[in-house]
Amino acid sequence: MPTPAKSEIIIQGLAASKGIAYGRVFLYLQSELEIPRYAVDPDKRVAEIARFEQALVTTRQQIAKIQEEVSKNLSEEEALIFDAHQMVLEDQALIGETIRDFQKSGLNIETCFNAVAQRYIQAFAEIDDEYLRERAADIKDVAKRVLHVLLGQTAGSLTELVDKRIIVAKDISPSEAAGIDRSAALGIVTDAGSRTSHAVIVARSMKIPAVVGAVDLTGRLKDGDWLLVDGYDGVIVINPNEQTLFRYGKIQKAKQTFESRLMTVNDMAAETLDGVRVTLRANIEKPDEIALVKQYRAAGVGLYRTEFLFLSSTKVPTEEQQYVAYREIVAGLAPDPVTIRTLDVGGDKPLPGDPGLIGPEANPFLGFRAIRMCLENPVMFKDQLRAILRASAHGKVEIMYPMISGPEELDRANALLDEAKAELKQRGQAFDAKVRVGTMIEIPSAAIAGDVLAEHSDFFSIGTNDLIQYLLAIDRGNSRIAHLYDPTHPAVVRTLKQIVDTGHARGLKVSVCGEMAGDALYAPLLLGLGVDELSLTPTLVPSVRYLIRAMKMSDAKKLAAEALKQKDAKKTYAMVEAFYNDRMGGE
């Protein structure tokens, strides 16, 4: 299909996920609706009510279509949530009150419906009963859909892309990213965000290009515009001309040739030229990624992000629901190990199933998140621990705690794990009594107190995303300072070395599961610092495997030694980049 004859516009963002995409835009705007307010002429009031009734019919049809798609692509259980949405649309109290308000005030139906809906939302939100509180979220979602229809706007949803599109948004939250239609997303571009945002992690796992930090791109586009996304260099081209398309076609062909070269070693061991074998494991968040782990020959899973189950559900998953999901992954990858991270919500990941559990916070990344929230909600936490333990009866499982800041939290978590084991014994349910338990090192205090944490840990896993964020005091989701997020900063390099040395001194395996592990550029530095194992998005395994097979571990150690001496991050990056280019032969 030819590109419309419009002027080409080039915008520079931050490259986040490699690849080139070209297609029409799906503009995903999550901002609050602006509701116009005006008086309706008396002779048009019958038509205004008819417009409202038609909007209800259209919304019912939209929800029925979404329900069908969710049932087909996810599960019938997840589709059941839309039954409640249909009930809201048939609520005669809500509809009747809207019409009465309209007849009394004479104001446009959008204004009346919004006012009534907000009253209902507020009323339900303040009720103590949990089931009735959930109705508030249902009403809010449905009301927004009805208002979109009345205003003639598209109510965007990332789970219902009607055809293959490039998603363009101000930002994409983790819960929204979890619902992306993976069969139809060509690429992802956001005004804000960073290279380590959850949407980017999803994009990498889908092997689609992504660019972040494209300031105010959403304000320059509309649904259906043509866009080219260069996830290698962070370039976005609006209305690309034929010359640009031709040039990028050649670039894409060259990149595909390079990626084909990477795949030539897919079935070979990740072994250096001087005979050192490196373990490469996968980061996943869905059972359907088992196929990718096997396709790219990862040696099991080094990070299973369990929060996907929580982010994609309207209720906190039960022990049984979690067990079924964990068992599928563990059994599907046996005998390879699966490291399951306990729930890591909060920060940029709210909990949809119980939003009041965390609530709004001034500094969410420093707030009630991850292990902190779990320890204060032991019933919910033990549900998850029991589910993980039960899954360990079907294969090799490791448990990993996120956001541990010191020994007191680790001791409390382990105590709850012991309680969960005792409860399963009492039930007579099978589990691996010797399951290994590890600590994620992603807070500076944990890095400094690593020797104390090692006393009650079986392994360390470094979460570089948060570790770098906290070390450098940089909000990695803030596009204005995203460029300051630097893995080659002297403080980062030295801290990584300290963690590795501390773990090894006490006989612990030390792995890296943050996004730094998935960038072939940094793999030699990490391995040279002594990291035992890398865990990364499955689709990135070939590039890291290829580089490992093209280098000597002795050279990687020399690189790390030089990096530890450096005071200038730019010089360190130049060294790392030169090491990569020398061994990869260019892209």
Coordinates of C-alpha atoms in Angstrom, one line a residue:
M1 CA 0.0 0.0 0.0
P2 CA 1.6 3.3 -1.0
T3 CA 2.3 6.0 1.5
P4 CA 0.1 9.1 1.4
A5 CA 1.7 12.0 -0.2
K6 CA 2.6 14.0 2.9
S7 CA 5.8 15.6 4.1
E8 CA 8.3 13.3 5.8
I9 CA 9.1 14.1 9.4
I10 CA 12.1 12.6 11.2
I11 CA 12.1 12.4 15.0
Q12 CA 14.9 11.1 17.2
G13 CA 14.1 9.0 20.3
L14 CA 15.9 6.3 22.3
A15 CA 16.4 2.9 20.7
A16 CA 14.9 0.3 23.0
S17 CA 14.2 -2.9 21.1
K18 CA 16.0 -3.8 17.9
G19 CA 14.2 -4.1 14.5
I20 CA 12.5 -2.0 11.8
A21 CA 8.8 -1.7 11.5
Y22 CA 6.6 0.1 8.9
G23 CA 2.9 0.4 9.1
R24 CA -0.2 2.3 10.3
V25 CA -0.4 3.9 13.7
F26 CA -2.7 2.7 16.5
L27 CA -2.8 5.8 18.7
Y28 CA -3.3 4.7 22.3
L29 CA -4.4 7.6 24.4
Q30 CA -5.0 7.0 28.1
S31 CA -5.6 10.6 29.2
E32 CA -8.8 11.6 30.9
L33 CA -11.6 12.5 28.5
E34 CA -12.6 16.1 28.1
I35 CA -16.4 16.2 28.4
P36 CA -18.0 19.1 26.6
R37 CA -20.8 20.9 28.5
Y38 CA -23.6 22.6 26.6
A39 CA -27.4 23.0 26.6
V40 CA -29.5 20.9 24.2
D41 CA -32.3 22.7 22.4
P42 CA -35.8 21.4 23.6
D43 CA -36.7 20.3 20.1
K44 CA -33.6 18.0 20.0
R45 CA -33.9 16.3 23.3
V46 CA -35.7 13.2 22.0
A47 CA -32.8 12.8 19.5
E48 CA -30.3 13.3 22.3
I49 CA -31.9 10.4 24.3
A50 CA -31.9 8.3 21.2
R51 CA -28.2 9.1 20.7
F52 CA -27.5 7.9 24.3
E53 CA -29.4 4.6 23.7
Q54 CA -27.5 4.0 20.5
A55 CA -24.2 4.5 22.3
L56 CA -25.2 1.9 24.8
V57 CA -26.0 -0.6 22.0
T58 CA -22.7 0.2 20.3
T59 CA -20.7 -0.3 23.5
R60 CA -22.5 -3.6 24.2
Q61 CA -21.3 -4.8 20.7
Q62 CA -17.8 -3.6 21.4
I63 CA -17.6 -5.4 24.7
A64 CA -19.1 -8.6 23.2
K65 CA -16.4 -8.6 20.5
I66 CA -13.6 -8.0 23.1
Q67 CA -15.0 -10.8 25.3
E68 CA -15.0 -13.2 22.3
E69 CA -11.3 -12.3 21.5
V70 CA -10.2 -12.6 25.1
S71 CA -11.9 -16.0 25.4
K72 CA -10.1 -17.2 22.3
N73 CA -6.7 -15.8 23.0
L74 CA -6.5 -16.0 26.8
S75 CA -9.1 -18.0 28.6
E76 CA -12.9 -18.2 29.2
E77 CA -12.3 -17.3 32.8
E78 CA -10.6 -14.0 31.9
A79 CA -13.5 -13.3 29.5
L80 CA -16.0 -13.6 32.3
I81 CA -15.0 -10.2 33.7
F82 CA -16.8 -8.7 30.7
D83 CA -20.1 -10.2 31.9
A84 CA -20.0 -7.6 34.7
H85 CA -19.4 -4.9 32.1
Q86 CA -22.4 -5.9 30.2
M87 CA -24.5 -5.8 33.4
V88 CA -23.4 -2.2 34.0
L89 CA -24.8 -1.3 30.5
E90 CA -28.1 -2.9 31.4
D91 CA -28.3 -1.3 34.8
Q92 CA -31.7 0.5 34.7
A93 CA -30.9 2.7 37.7
L94 CA -27.8 4.1 36.0
I95 CA -29.5 4.6 32.7
G96 CA -32.7 6.0 34.2
E97 CA -30.9 8.4 36.5
T98 CA -28.9 9.7 33.5
I99 CA -32.1 10.3 31.5
R100 CA -33.8 12.0 34.5
D101 CA -30.7 14.3 35.0
F102 CA -30.8 15.2 31.3
Q103 CA -34.6 15.9 31.3
K104 CA -34.2 18.1 34.4
S105 CA -31.0 20.0 33.4
G106 CA -31.2 20.1 29.6
L107 CA -27.5 19.6 29.4
N108 CA -25.9 17.3 26.8
I109 CA -26.1 13.6 27.5
E110 CA -22.3 13.2 27.9
T111 CA -22.3 15.6 30.8
C112 CA -25.3 14.0 32.5
F113 CA -24.0 10.4 32.0
N114 CA -20.5 11.3 33.3
A115 CA -21.9 13.0 36.4
V116 CA -24.1 10.0 37.3
A117 CA -21.4 7.5 36.5
Q118 CA -18.9 9.4 38.8
R119 CA -21.5 9.4 41.6
Y120 CA -21.9 5.6 41.3
I121 CA -18.1 5.0 41.1
Q122 CA -17.5 7.1 44.2
A123 CA -20.4 5.3 46.1
F124 CA -19.2 1.8 45.3
A125 CA -15.5 2.6 46.0
E126 CA -16.4 3.6 49.6
I127 CA -18.3 0.3 50.3
D128 CA -16.5 -2.1 52.7
D129 CA -17.6 -5.2 50.8
E130 CA -14.9 -6.3 48.4
Y131 CA -17.2 -7.6 45.6
L132 CA -19.1 -4.3 45.6
R133 CA -15.9 -2.3 45.5
E134 CA -14.9 -4.1 42.4
R135 CA -18.1 -2.8 40.7
A136 CA -16.6 0.7 40.9
A137 CA -13.8 -0.4 38.4
D138 CA -16.4 -2.0 36.2
I139 CA -18.5 1.2 36.0
K140 CA -15.4 3.3 35.4
D141 CA -14.3 1.2 32.5
V142 CA -17.7 0.9 30.9
A143 CA -18.5 4.6 31.4
K144 CA -15.3 5.6 29.6
R145 CA -16.3 3.3 26.7
V146 CA -19.7 4.8 26.5
L147 CA -18.3 8.4 26.6
H148 CA -15.8 7.5 23.8
V149 CA -18.7 6.4 21.6
L150 CA -20.8 9.5 22.4
L151 CA -17.8 11.7 21.6
G152 CA -17.1 9.8 18.4
Q153 CA -13.6 8.7 19.6
T154 CA -11.9 5.4 19.6
A155 CA -11.7 3.7 22.9
G156 CA -8.3 2.2 22.5
S157 CA -7.3 -1.1 24.0
L158 CA -4.1 -3.0 23.4
T159 CA -5.9 -6.3 23.6
E160 CA -8.1 -5.6 20.6
L161 CA -5.9 -4.4 17.7
V162 CA -8.1 -5.0 14.7
D163 CA -5.1 -5.5 12.4
K164 CA -1.3 -5.2 12.4
R165 CA -0.4 -1.7 13.8
I166 CA 2.4 0.2 15.4
I167 CA 1.3 1.2 18.9
V168 CA 2.0 4.8 19.8
A169 CA 1.3 6.0 23.3
K170 CA 2.3 8.6 25.8
D171 CA 3.5 5.7 28.0
I172 CA 2.4 2.1 28.6
S173 CA 2.0 0.8 32.1
P174 CA 3.0 -2.8 33.0
S175 CA -0.6 -3.9 33.2
E176 CA -1.3 -2.4 29.8
A177 CA 1.8 -4.0 28.4
A178 CA 0.8 -7.4 29.7
G179 CA -2.4 -7.1 27.6
I180 CA -0.7 -6.2 24.3
D181 CA -2.1 -8.3 21.4
R182 CA 1.2 -10.0 20.5
S183 CA -0.1 -11.2 17.1
A184 CA -0.9 -7.7 15.8
A185 CA 1.7 -5.3 17.3
L186 CA 4.2 -4.4 14.7
G187 CA 6.2 -2.0 17.0
I188 CA 5.9 0.2 20.1
V189 CA 6.7 3.9 20.4
T190 CA 6.2 6.0 23.5
D191 CA 6.5 9.7 24.3
A192 CA 8.0 8.8 27.7
G193 CA 9.5 5.7 29.1
S194 CA 13.0 4.2 29.1
R195 CA 14.9 1.3 27.7
T196 CA 14.1 -0.7 30.8
S197 CA 10.4 -0.1 31.0
H198 CA 8.0 -3.1 31.1
A199 CA 6.6 -2.2 27.6
V200 CA 10.1 -2.4 26.2
I201 CA 10.8 -5.8 27.9
V202 CA 7.5 -7.1 26.3
A203 CA 8.7 -5.7 22.9
R204 CA 12.0 -7.5 23.2
S205 CA 10.3 -10.7 24.1
M206 CA 8.0 -10.3 21.1
K207 CA 11.1 -9.5 18.9
I208 CA 9.5 -6.2 17.7
P209 CA 11.1 -2.8 17.4
A210 CA 10.5 -0.2 20.1
V211 CA 11.6 3.4 20.5
V212 CA 11.0 5.4 23.7
G213 CA 11.4 9.1 24.6
A214 CA 9.8 10.4 21.4
V215 CA 8.6 13.6 23.1
D216 CA 5.0 14.6 22.1
L217 CA 4.8 12.2 19.2
T218 CA 1.2 11.4 20.2
G219 CA 0.4 15.0 19.7
R220 CA 1.6 14.9 16.1
L221 CA -0.1 11.7 14.9
K222 CA -3.6 10.4 14.4
D223 CA -4.9 6.9 14.0
G224 CA -4.0 5.4 10.6
D225 CA -1.0 7.6 9.9
W226 CA 2.0 5.8 8.3
L227 CA 5.1 5.4 10.5
L228 CA 8.5 3.8 10.2
V229 CA 10.2 2.8 13.4
D230 CA 14.0 2.1 13.6
G231 CA 14.6 0.3 16.9
Y232 CA 18.4 0.1 16.1
D233 CA 19.1 3.8 16.1
G234 CA 15.9 5.2 17.8
V235 CA 14.7 7.0 14.7
I236 CA 11.0 7.5 13.9
V237 CA 9.9 8.7 10.5
I238 CA 6.4 10.0 10.0
N239 CA 5.1 9.6 6.4
P240 CA 8.4 8.1 5.1
N241 CA 8.9 8.8 1.4
E242 CA 9.9 6.1 -1.2
Q243 CA 13.6 6.9 -0.9
T244 CA 13.5 6.4 2.9
L245 CA 11.6 3.2 2.5
F246 CA 14.1 1.9 0.0
R247 CA 17.0 2.8 2.2
Y248 CA 15.5 1.1 5.2
G249 CA 14.6 -1.9 3.2
K250 CA 18.3 -2.4 2.5
I251 CA 19.1 -1.8 6.1
Q252 CA 16.5 -4.3 7.2
K253 CA 17.9 -6.9 4.7
A254 CA 21.4 -6.4 6.1
K255 CA 20.2 -6.8 9.7
Q256 CA 18.3 -9.9 8.8
T257 CA 21.5 -11.3 7.2
F258 CA 23.3 -10.5 10.4
E259 CA 20.6 -12.2 12.5
S260 CA 20.8 -15.3 10.3
R261 CA 24.5 -15.4 11.0
L262 CA 23.7 -15.3 14.8
M263 CA 21.4 -18.3 14.4
T264 CA 24.1 -20.5 12.9
V265 CA 25.4 -21.1 16.5
N266 CA 21.9 -21.5 18.0
D267 CA 22.4 -25.2 18.6
M268 CA 26.0 -24.9 19.9
A269 CA 27.2 -24.4 23.5
A270 CA 27.8 -20.9 24.8
E271 CA 31.6 -21.6 25.1
T272 CA 34.4 -19.1 24.8
L273 CA 37.4 -19.7 22.5
D274 CA 39.5 -20.6 25.5
G275 CA 37.0 -23.3 26.6
V276 CA 34.9 -21.6 29.3
R277 CA 31.2 -22.5 29.2
V278 CA 28.7 -19.9 30.2
T279 CA 25.1 -20.6 31.2
L280 CA 22.5 -18.6 29.4
R281 CA 19.0 -18.8 30.8
A282 CA 15.8 -17.0 29.9
N283 CA 13.6 -14.2 31.4
I284 CA 9.9 -14.9 30.8
E285 CA 6.5 -13.9 32.2
K286 CA 4.0 -16.1 30.4
P287 CA 3.6 -19.9 30.0
D288 CA 3.4 -19.4 26.2
E289 CA 7.0 -18.3 26.2
I290 CA 8.1 -21.9 26.9
A291 CA 8.4 -22.4 23.1
L292 CA 10.8 -19.5 22.8
V293 CA 13.0 -20.8 25.6
K294 CA 13.3 -24.1 23.7
Q295 CA 13.6 -22.4 20.3
Y296 CA 16.6 -20.3 21.4
R297 CA 18.2 -23.1 23.4
A298 CA 18.2 -21.3 26.8
A299 CA 19.2 -23.5 29.7
G300 CA 16.0 -23.0 31.6
V301 CA 14.6 -19.9 33.1
G302 CA 16.7 -17.5 35.3
L303 CA 13.8 -15.1 35.9
Y304 CA 10.1 -15.9 35.8
R305 CA 8.2 -12.7 36.5
T306 CA 5.1 -13.9 38.3
E307 CA 3.5 -10.5 38.4
F308 CA 2.1 -11.1 34.9
L309 CA -0.6 -13.3 36.5
F310 CA -1.5 -10.5 38.8
L311 CA -1.3 -7.7 36.3
S312 CA -3.6 -9.5 33.8
S313 CA -6.3 -10.4 36.3
T314 CA -9.1 -8.4 37.8
K315 CA -8.7 -10.4 41.1
V316 CA -5.6 -11.5 43.0
P317 CA -4.9 -15.0 41.7
T318 CA -5.6 -17.9 44.1
E319 CA -3.0 -20.4 45.1
E320 CA -4.6 -23.0 42.7
Q321 CA -4.5 -20.6 39.8
Q322 CA -0.9 -19.7 40.4
Y323 CA 0.1 -23.4 40.9
V324 CA -1.4 -24.3 37.5
A325 CA 0.6 -21.6 35.7
Y326 CA 3.8 -22.3 37.5
R327 CA 3.4 -26.1 37.0
E328 CA 3.0 -25.6 33.3
I329 CA 6.3 -23.8 33.0
V330 CA 8.2 -26.0 35.3
A331 CA 7.0 -29.2 33.8
G332 CA 7.3 -27.8 30.3
L333 CA 11.0 -27.0 30.7
A334 CA 12.0 -30.0 32.9
P335 CA 14.7 -31.0 33.6
D336 CA 16.1 -27.5 33.1
P337 CA 15.7 -25.2 36.1
V338 CA 13.2 -22.5 36.5
T339 CA 13.9 -19.6 38.9
I340 CA 10.6 -18.1 40.0
R341 CA 10.6 -14.5 41.4
T342 CA 8.0 -13.8 44.0
L343 CA 5.6 -11.0 43.4
D344 CA 7.2 -7.7 42.4
V345 CA 4.4 -5.1 42.1
G346 CA 4.4 -1.5 43.2
G347 CA 6.6 1.2 41.7
D348 CA 5.5 1.3 38.1
K349 CA 3.4 -1.9 38.5
P350 CA 0.1 -1.3 40.4
L351 CA -2.0 -4.3 41.5
P352 CA -5.2 -4.3 39.4
G353 CA -6.8 -7.1 41.5
D354 CA -6.6 -5.1 44.7
P355 CA -5.5 -1.5 43.9
G356 CA -6.1 -0.4 47.5
L357 CA -3.4 -2.8 48.8
I358 CA -0.7 -0.4 47.7
G359 CA -2.5 2.8 46.9
P360 CA -1.1 6.1 45.6
E361 CA 2.4 7.0 46.8
A362 CA 4.5 10.2 46.4
N363 CA 7.6 8.1 45.6
P364 CA 6.3 4.6 44.5
F365 CA 9.8 3.3 43.5
L366 CA 10.8 4.0 47.1
G367 CA 7.6 2.8 48.6
F368 CA 5.4 -0.2 49.4
R369 CA 6.5 -2.5 46.7
A370 CA 7.7 -6.1 46.0
I371 CA 8.9 -8.0 49.2
R372 CA 7.8 -5.1 51.4
M373 CA 4.2 -5.4 50.3
C374 CA 4.4 -9.2 50.5
L375 CA 5.7 -9.3 54.0
E376 CA 2.9 -7.1 55.2
N377 CA 0.3 -9.4 53.4
P378 CA 1.5 -12.8 54.6
V379 CA -1.8 -14.6 53.6
M380 CA -1.4 -13.6 50.0
F381 CA 2.4 -14.1 50.1
K382 CA 2.0 -17.7 51.5
D383 CA -0.5 -18.5 48.8
Q384 CA 2.2 -17.7 46.2
L385 CA 4.9 -19.6 48.1
R386 CA 2.8 -22.7 48.4
A387 CA 1.9 -22.5 44.7
I388 CA 5.6 -22.3 43.8
L389 CA 6.6 -25.1 46.2
R390 CA 3.9 -27.4 44.8
A391 CA 5.2 -26.7 41.3
S392 CA 8.6 -27.8 42.4
A393 CA 7.3 -31.4 42.5
H394 CA 7.2 -31.3 38.7
G395 CA 10.7 -30.1 37.9
K396 CA 13.7 -28.1 39.2
V397 CA 12.6 -24.9 40.9
E398 CA 14.4 -22.0 42.5
I399 CA 12.7 -19.2 44.5
M400 CA 14.0 -15.7 44.3
Y401 CA 13.0 -12.7 46.4
P402 CA 12.9 -9.2 44.8
M403 CA 13.8 -5.9 46.5
I404 CA 15.5 -7.3 49.5
S405 CA 17.2 -4.4 51.3
G406 CA 18.7 -6.2 54.3
P407 CA 18.8 -9.4 56.4
E408 CA 15.6 -8.7 58.4
E409 CA 13.5 -8.9 55.3
L410 CA 15.3 -12.0 54.1
D411 CA 14.8 -13.7 57.4
R412 CA 11.1 -12.8 57.5
A413 CA 10.6 -14.1 53.9
N414 CA 12.4 -17.4 54.7
A415 CA 10.3 -17.8 57.9
L416 CA 7.1 -17.5 55.8
L417 CA 8.5 -20.0 53.4
D418 CA 9.1 -22.4 56.2
E419 CA 5.5 -21.9 57.3
A420 CA 4.3 -22.6 53.7
K421 CA 6.3 -25.9 53.7
A422 CA 4.9 -27.0 57.0
E423 CA 1.3 -26.3 55.7
L424 CA 1.9 -28.4 52.6
K425 CA 3.3 -31.2 54.7
Q426 CA 0.2 -31.1 56.8
R427 CA -1.9 -31.3 53.7
G428 CA 0.1 -34.1 52.3
Q429 CA 1.0 -32.2 49.1
A430 CA 4.3 -32.9 47.4
F431 CA 7.1 -30.4 47.0
D432 CA 10.9 -30.2 46.8
A433 CA 12.0 -29.8 50.5
K434 CA 15.4 -28.7 49.3
V435 CA 14.3 -26.0 46.9
R436 CA 17.1 -23.4 46.5
V437 CA 16.3 -19.8 47.6
G438 CA 18.1 -16.8 46.3
T439 CA 18.2 -13.0 46.8
M440 CA 17.9 -10.4 44.2
I441 CA 20.5 -7.7 44.6
E442 CA 19.0 -4.6 43.2
I443 CA 19.2 -2.1 46.1
P444 CA 22.5 -0.5 47.1
S445 CA 22.1 -1.6 50.7
A446 CA 21.8 -5.2 49.6
A447 CA 25.0 -4.8 47.6
I448 CA 26.9 -3.4 50.6
A449 CA 25.5 -6.0 53.0
G450 CA 25.9 -8.9 50.6
D451 CA 28.1 -10.8 53.1
V452 CA 25.2 -10.9 55.6
L453 CA 22.6 -11.8 53.0
A454 CA 24.8 -14.6 51.7
E455 CA 24.5 -16.4 55.1
H456 CA 20.9 -17.2 54.3
S457 CA 20.9 -17.3 50.5
D458 CA 21.7 -20.1 48.1
F459 CA 22.5 -17.7 45.2
F460 CA 22.5 -14.1 44.2
S461 CA 20.8 -12.6 41.1
I462 CA 21.6 -9.1 40.2
G463 CA 18.7 -7.0 38.9
T464 CA 20.6 -4.3 37.0
N465 CA 17.5 -2.3 36.0
D466 CA 16.7 -1.2 39.6
L467 CA 20.3 -1.4 40.9
I468 CA 21.5 1.2 38.3
Q469 CA 18.4 3.3 39.0
Y470 CA 19.0 3.4 42.7
L471 CA 22.8 3.8 42.5
L472 CA 22.6 6.8 40.2
A473 CA 19.4 8.3 41.6
I474 CA 17.8 8.2 38.2
D475 CA 14.1 7.5 37.6
R476 CA 14.5 5.1 34.6
G477 CA 10.9 5.8 33.5
N478 CA 11.6 9.6 33.1
S479 CA 12.6 10.2 29.5
R480 CA 14.1 13.6 30.4
I481 CA 16.9 11.9 32.3
A482 CA 16.9 8.5 30.7
H483 CA 20.2 9.3 29.0
L484 CA 21.9 9.4 32.4
Y485 CA 21.0 5.7 33.0
D486 CA 24.5 4.3 32.3
P487 CA 25.7 0.7 32.9
T488 CA 29.3 1.8 32.4
H489 CA 29.2 4.4 35.2
P490 CA 32.2 3.7 37.5
A491 CA 29.9 3.2 40.5
V492 CA 27.9 0.6 38.6
V493 CA 31.0 -1.3 37.4
R494 CA 32.5 -1.3 40.9
T495 CA 29.3 -2.3 42.6
L496 CA 28.8 -5.2 40.2
K497 CA 32.3 -6.4 41.0
Q498 CA 31.7 -6.1 44.8
I499 CA 28.5 -8.2 44.6
V500 CA 30.3 -10.9 42.5
D501 CA 33.3 -11.1 44.8
T502 CA 31.1 -11.2 47.9
G503 CA 28.9 -14.0 46.6
H504 CA 31.9 -16.0 45.4
A505 CA 33.7 -15.6 48.7
R506 CA 30.8 -17.5 50.3
G507 CA 30.4 -20.1 47.6
L508 CA 27.3 -18.6 45.9
K509 CA 26.5 -18.6 42.2
V510 CA 26.0 -15.0 41.0
S511 CA 23.8 -14.3 38.0
V512 CA 22.5 -11.2 36.2
C513 CA 18.9 -11.2 35.2
G514 CA 18.4 -7.4 34.4
E515 CA 18.3 -6.0 30.9
M516 CA 22.0 -5.4 30.9
A517 CA 22.5 -9.2 30.6
G518 CA 20.5 -9.2 27.4
D519 CA 22.7 -6.7 25.6
A520 CA 25.5 -8.5 23.9
L521 CA 27.5 -5.3 24.2
Y522 CA 27.8 -5.7 28.0
A523 CA 28.0 -9.5 28.2
P524 CA 31.9 -9.6 28.0
L525 CA 32.1 -6.9 30.8
L526 CA 29.7 -8.9 33.1
L527 CA 31.5 -12.2 32.4
G528 CA 34.9 -10.5 32.9
L529 CA 33.7 -9.2 36.3
G530 CA 33.1 -12.8 37.3
V531 CA 29.3 -13.2 36.7
D532 CA 28.5 -17.0 36.5
E533 CA 25.3 -16.9 34.5
L534 CA 23.3 -14.5 32.3
S535 CA 19.5 -14.5 32.1
L536 CA 17.9 -12.6 29.3
T537 CA 14.9 -12.4 27.0
P538 CA 14.8 -15.6 24.9
T539 CA 15.0 -13.8 21.5
L540 CA 18.3 -12.1 22.6
V541 CA 20.1 -15.4 23.5
P542 CA 21.5 -15.9 19.9
S543 CA 23.4 -12.6 19.9
V544 CA 25.0 -13.2 23.3
R545 CA 25.8 -16.8 22.5
Y546 CA 27.5 -15.8 19.2
L547 CA 29.6 -13.2 21.0
I548 CA 30.6 -15.6 23.8
R549 CA 31.8 -18.1 21.1
A550 CA 33.8 -15.3 19.4
M551 CA 35.8 -14.2 22.5
K552 CA 38.2 -15.5 25.0
M553 CA 37.3 -15.3 28.7
S554 CA 40.9 -14.1 29.4
D555 CA 40.2 -11.1 27.2
A556 CA 36.9 -10.4 28.9
K557 CA 38.7 -10.4 32.3
K558 CA 41.3 -7.9 30.9
L559 CA 38.4 -5.7 29.7
A560 CA 36.8 -5.8 33.2
A561 CA 40.1 -5.0 34.9
E562 CA 40.5 -1.9 32.6
A563 CA 36.9 -0.9 33.2
L564 CA 37.4 -1.0 37.0
K565 CA 40.3 1.4 36.7
Q566 CA 38.4 3.9 34.5
K567 CA 37.0 7.1 36.0
D568 CA 35.2 8.2 32.8
A569 CA 32.0 6.3 31.8
K570 CA 32.3 7.4 28.2
K571 CA 35.8 5.8 27.9
T572 CA 34.5 2.6 29.5
Y573 CA 31.7 2.5 27.0
A574 CA 34.1 3.0 24.1
M575 CA 36.2 0.1 25.4
V576 CA 33.2 -2.1 25.7
E577 CA 31.9 -1.1 22.3
A578 CA 35.3 -1.7 20.6
F579 CA 35.5 -5.2 22.2
Y580 CA 32.0 -6.0 20.8
N581 CA 32.7 -4.7 17.3
D582 CA 36.1 -6.5 17.0
R583 CA 34.4 -9.9 17.7
M584 CA 31.1 -9.5 16.0
G585 CA 32.5 -8.3 12.7
G586 CA 30.0 -5.5 12.4
E587 CA 26.3 -5.7 11.9

